[in-house]
XYZ file of C-alpha atoms in Angstrom:
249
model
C 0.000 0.000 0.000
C 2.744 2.618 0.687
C 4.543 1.780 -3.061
C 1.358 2.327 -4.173
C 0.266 5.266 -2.960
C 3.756 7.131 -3.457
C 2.473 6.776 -7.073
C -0.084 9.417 -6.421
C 0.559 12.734 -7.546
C -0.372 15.618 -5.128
C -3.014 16.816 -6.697
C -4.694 13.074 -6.567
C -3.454 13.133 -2.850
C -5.701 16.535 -2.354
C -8.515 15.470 -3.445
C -8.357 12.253 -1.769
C -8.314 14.002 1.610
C -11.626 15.880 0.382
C -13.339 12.788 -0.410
C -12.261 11.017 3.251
C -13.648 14.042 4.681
C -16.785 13.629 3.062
C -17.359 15.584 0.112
C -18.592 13.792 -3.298
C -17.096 14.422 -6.704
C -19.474 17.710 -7.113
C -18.822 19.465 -3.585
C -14.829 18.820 -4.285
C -14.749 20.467 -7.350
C -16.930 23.622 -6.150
C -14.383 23.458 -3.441
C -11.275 23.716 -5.609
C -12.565 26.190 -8.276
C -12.646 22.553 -11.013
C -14.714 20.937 -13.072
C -16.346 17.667 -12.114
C -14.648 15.720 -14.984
C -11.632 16.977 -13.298
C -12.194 15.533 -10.509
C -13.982 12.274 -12.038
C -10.503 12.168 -13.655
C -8.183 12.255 -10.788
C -10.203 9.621 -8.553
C -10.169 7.469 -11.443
C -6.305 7.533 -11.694
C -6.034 7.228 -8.048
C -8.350 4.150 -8.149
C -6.132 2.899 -10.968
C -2.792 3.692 -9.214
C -4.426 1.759 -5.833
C -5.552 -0.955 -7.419
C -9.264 -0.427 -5.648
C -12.794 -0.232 -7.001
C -14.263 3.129 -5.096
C -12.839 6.712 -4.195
C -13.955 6.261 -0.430
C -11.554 3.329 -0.522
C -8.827 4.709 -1.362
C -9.156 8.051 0.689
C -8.939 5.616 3.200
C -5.754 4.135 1.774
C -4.013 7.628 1.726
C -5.496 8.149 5.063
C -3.431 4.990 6.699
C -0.512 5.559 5.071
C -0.250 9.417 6.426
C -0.951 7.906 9.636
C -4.598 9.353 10.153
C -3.470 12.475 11.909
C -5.340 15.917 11.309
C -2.836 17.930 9.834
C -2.347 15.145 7.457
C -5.834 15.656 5.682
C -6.085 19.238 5.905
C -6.518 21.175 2.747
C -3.182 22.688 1.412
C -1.950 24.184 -1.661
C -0.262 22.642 -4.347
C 3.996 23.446 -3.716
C 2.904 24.552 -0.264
C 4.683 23.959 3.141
C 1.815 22.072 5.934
C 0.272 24.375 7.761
C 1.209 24.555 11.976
C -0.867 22.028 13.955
C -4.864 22.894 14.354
C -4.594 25.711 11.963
C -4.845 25.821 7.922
C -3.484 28.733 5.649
C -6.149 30.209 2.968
C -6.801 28.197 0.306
C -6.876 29.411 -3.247
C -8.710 27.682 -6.418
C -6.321 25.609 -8.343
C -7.423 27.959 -11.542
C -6.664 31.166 -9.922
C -10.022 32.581 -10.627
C -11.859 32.024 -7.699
C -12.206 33.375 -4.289
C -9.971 33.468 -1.323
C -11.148 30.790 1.432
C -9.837 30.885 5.164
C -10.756 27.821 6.604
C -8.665 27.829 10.139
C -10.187 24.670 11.779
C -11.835 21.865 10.335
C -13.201 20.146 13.741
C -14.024 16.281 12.992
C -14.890 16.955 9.317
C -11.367 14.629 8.028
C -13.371 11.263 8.628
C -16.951 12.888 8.143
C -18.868 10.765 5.520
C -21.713 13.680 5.399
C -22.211 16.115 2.940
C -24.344 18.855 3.822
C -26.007 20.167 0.942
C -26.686 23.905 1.449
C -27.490 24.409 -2.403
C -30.764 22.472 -1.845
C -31.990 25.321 -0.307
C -32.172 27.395 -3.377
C -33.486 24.972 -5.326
C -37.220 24.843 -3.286
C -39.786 26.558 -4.850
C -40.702 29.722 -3.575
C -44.512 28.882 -2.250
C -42.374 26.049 0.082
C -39.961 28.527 1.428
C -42.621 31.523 2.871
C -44.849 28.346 4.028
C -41.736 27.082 6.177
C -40.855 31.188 7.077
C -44.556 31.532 8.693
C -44.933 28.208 10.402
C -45.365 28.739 13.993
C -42.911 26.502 15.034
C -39.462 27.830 13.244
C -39.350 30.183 16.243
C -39.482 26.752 18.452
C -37.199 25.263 16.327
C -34.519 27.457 16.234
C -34.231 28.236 19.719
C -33.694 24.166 20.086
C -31.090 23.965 17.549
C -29.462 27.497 19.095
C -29.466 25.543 22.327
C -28.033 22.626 21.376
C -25.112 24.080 19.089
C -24.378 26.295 22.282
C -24.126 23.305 25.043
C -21.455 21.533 22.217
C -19.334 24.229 20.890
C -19.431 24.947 25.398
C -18.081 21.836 25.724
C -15.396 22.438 23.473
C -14.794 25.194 24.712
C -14.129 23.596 27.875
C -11.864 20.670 26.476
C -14.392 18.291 27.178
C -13.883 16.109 24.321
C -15.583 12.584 25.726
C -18.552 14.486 26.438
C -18.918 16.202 23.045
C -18.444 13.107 21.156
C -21.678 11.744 23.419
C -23.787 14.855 21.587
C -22.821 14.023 17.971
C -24.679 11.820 15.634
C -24.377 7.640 15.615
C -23.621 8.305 11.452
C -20.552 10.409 12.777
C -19.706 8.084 15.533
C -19.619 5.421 12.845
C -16.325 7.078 10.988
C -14.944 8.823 13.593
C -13.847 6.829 17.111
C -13.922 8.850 20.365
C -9.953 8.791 19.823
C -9.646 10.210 16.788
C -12.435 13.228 17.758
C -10.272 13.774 20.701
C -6.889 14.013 18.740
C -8.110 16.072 16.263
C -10.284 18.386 18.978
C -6.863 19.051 20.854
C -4.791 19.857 18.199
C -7.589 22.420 16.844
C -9.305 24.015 20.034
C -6.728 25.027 22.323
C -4.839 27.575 20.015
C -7.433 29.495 19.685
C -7.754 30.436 23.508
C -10.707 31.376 25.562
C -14.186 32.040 24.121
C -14.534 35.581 24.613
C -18.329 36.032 22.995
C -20.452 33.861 20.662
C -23.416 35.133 19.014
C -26.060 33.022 16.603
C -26.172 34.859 13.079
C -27.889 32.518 10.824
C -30.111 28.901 11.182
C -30.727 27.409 7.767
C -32.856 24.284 7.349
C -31.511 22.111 4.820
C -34.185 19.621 3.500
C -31.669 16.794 2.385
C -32.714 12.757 3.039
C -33.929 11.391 5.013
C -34.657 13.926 7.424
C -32.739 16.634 6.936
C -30.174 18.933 8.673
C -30.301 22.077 10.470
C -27.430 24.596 9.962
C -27.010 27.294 12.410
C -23.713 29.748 12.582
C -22.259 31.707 15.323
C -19.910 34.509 14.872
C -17.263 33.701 17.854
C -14.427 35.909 19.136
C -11.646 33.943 20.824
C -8.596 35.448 22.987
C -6.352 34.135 20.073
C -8.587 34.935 16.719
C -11.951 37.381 16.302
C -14.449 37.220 14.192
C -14.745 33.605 13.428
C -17.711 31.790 12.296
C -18.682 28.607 13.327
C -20.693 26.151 11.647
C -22.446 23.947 13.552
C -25.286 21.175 11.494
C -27.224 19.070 13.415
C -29.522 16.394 12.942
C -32.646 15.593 14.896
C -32.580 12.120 16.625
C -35.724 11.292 18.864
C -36.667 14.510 20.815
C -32.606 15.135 21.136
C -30.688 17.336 18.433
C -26.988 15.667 17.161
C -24.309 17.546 15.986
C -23.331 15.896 12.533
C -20.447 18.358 11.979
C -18.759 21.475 13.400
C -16.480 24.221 11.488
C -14.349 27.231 12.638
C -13.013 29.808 9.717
C-alpha cells in the first residue's frame, strides 16, 4: 500500500483528503474552483494507481498511510509547506479565478462521511420557502437547535472532548472513534484560547434525506482569533438534536 500510494501525484493526494472528509465528486470540485470531470478524472487515476474499485476506498488508503493524523488531511496548496498544527493557511482555487477561502479549523470533518447540501436550499420553490418562514414553530425550532449548538461548541470550549463526542450523531460516531475526535479536537481548540463572545447569526434548514439537517452559525471571538464563524449542522434524533459536523473559519 505505501509503493502504491507514493504513485499518487499531489493533486490526486488533495482530493483524496476531500473525499475522506466527506465531500462527493461535485462538492470537491466547487471546493477547488474545477470541473467535475476533473475531478472524475483524478479519482479514477487514483483508483487505478491503488488498485481499488471506489474513491472512499482509497481516501482511506491515503489516510493509513499518512498515519490518520489531522494535519495530514487538511486542505493545502499545491507546492505549499503544511500548515502549523490545528490551523490551515487560505486556500486558493487551483485555476486562480476564484475566491480566497480561510478555513482555520476543520473540527471532525477529516473522517466525516456527510455532505451537507446547502445548495438544496435554493433549489425549493418559492410557495415552500414563505410556508416554512410563517410556520409557527421555526421560532421553536430554532431556539432548540441554538441551544443545542451552544451546550457543544461549550463543551469544546471547555476541552471536554468525551462528552462532546456523546452529543454528535451515531452516522458520525460510525467514521470517527472517540480517539480520533479527541486528537483532532486538541490539536484544533486550544490555540485558539478562551471564548470571549459567541453570538447566533444565521439557522438554515436544509431539507436533504432522510430527514434533513439544520445549519445554524455563530460569529465567535476567541482570545487568540476574532471574528470567526462557526458552523455547527445538526440532525434531529428522537426529541434530542446531534451535531453531525462542526467548522471554525
Amino acid at each position: 500500500m505505501t509503493d502504491r500510494c507514493a504513485t499518487l501525484t499531489e493533486k490526486e493526494k488533495q482530493t483524496l483528503r476531500l473525499i475522506v472528509r466527506g465531500h462527493d465528486a461535485k462538492s470537491t470540485a466547487r471546493h477547488l474552483g474545477l470541473s467535475v470531470h476533473t475531478i472524475n478524472e483524478r479519482l479514477r487515476d487514483a483508483r487505478r494507481k491503488l488498485a481499488v474499485s471506489s474513491s472512499r476506498e482509497a481516501a482511506r488508503m491515503l489516510l493509513e498511510r499518512e498515519g490518520g493524523h489531522p494535519d495530514s488531511v487538511a486542505d493545502k496548496q499545491i507546492g505549499e509547506a503544511r500548515p502549523s498544527a490545528g490551523m490551515e493557511q487560505p486556500v486558493m482555487p487551483e485555476n486562480g479565478a476564484g475566491r480566497k477561502r480561510s478555513a482555520w479549523i476543520l473540527f471532525g470533518v477529516a473522517l466525516m462521511s456527510l455532505v451537507l447540501a446547502l445548495a438544496a436550499i435554493s433549489s425549493l420553490p418559492p410557495a415552500m420557502l414563505a410556508s416554512a418562514d410563517s410556520s409557527p414553530s421555526v421560532a421553536a425550532r430554532t431556539a432548540e437547535v441554538e441551544t443545542a449548538a451552544r451546550r457543544f461548541l461549550t463543551l469544546l470550549d471547555q476541552g471536554k472532548w468525551e462528552e462532546s463526542y456523546a452529543l454528535t450523531t451515531a452516522s458520525f460516531q460510525r467514521v470517527n472513534t472517540g480517539k480520533v475526535w479527541a486528537e483532532v479536537s486538541e490539536q484544533a481548540r486550544p490555540p485558539l484560547g478562551a471564548m470571549i463572545s459567541r453570538t447566533m447569526i444565521s439557522h438554515d434548514d436544509v431539507p436533504t434525506p432522510p430527514h434533513g439537517y439544520e445549519v445554524v452559525k455563530f460569529r465567535t471571538n476567541f482570545a487568540n482569533k476574532a471574528n470567526a464563524i462557526e458552523k455547527v449542522s445538526l440532525e434531529r434524533d428522537g426529541n434530542d438534536w446531534r451535531v453531525a459536523g462542526v467548522t471554525i473559519e
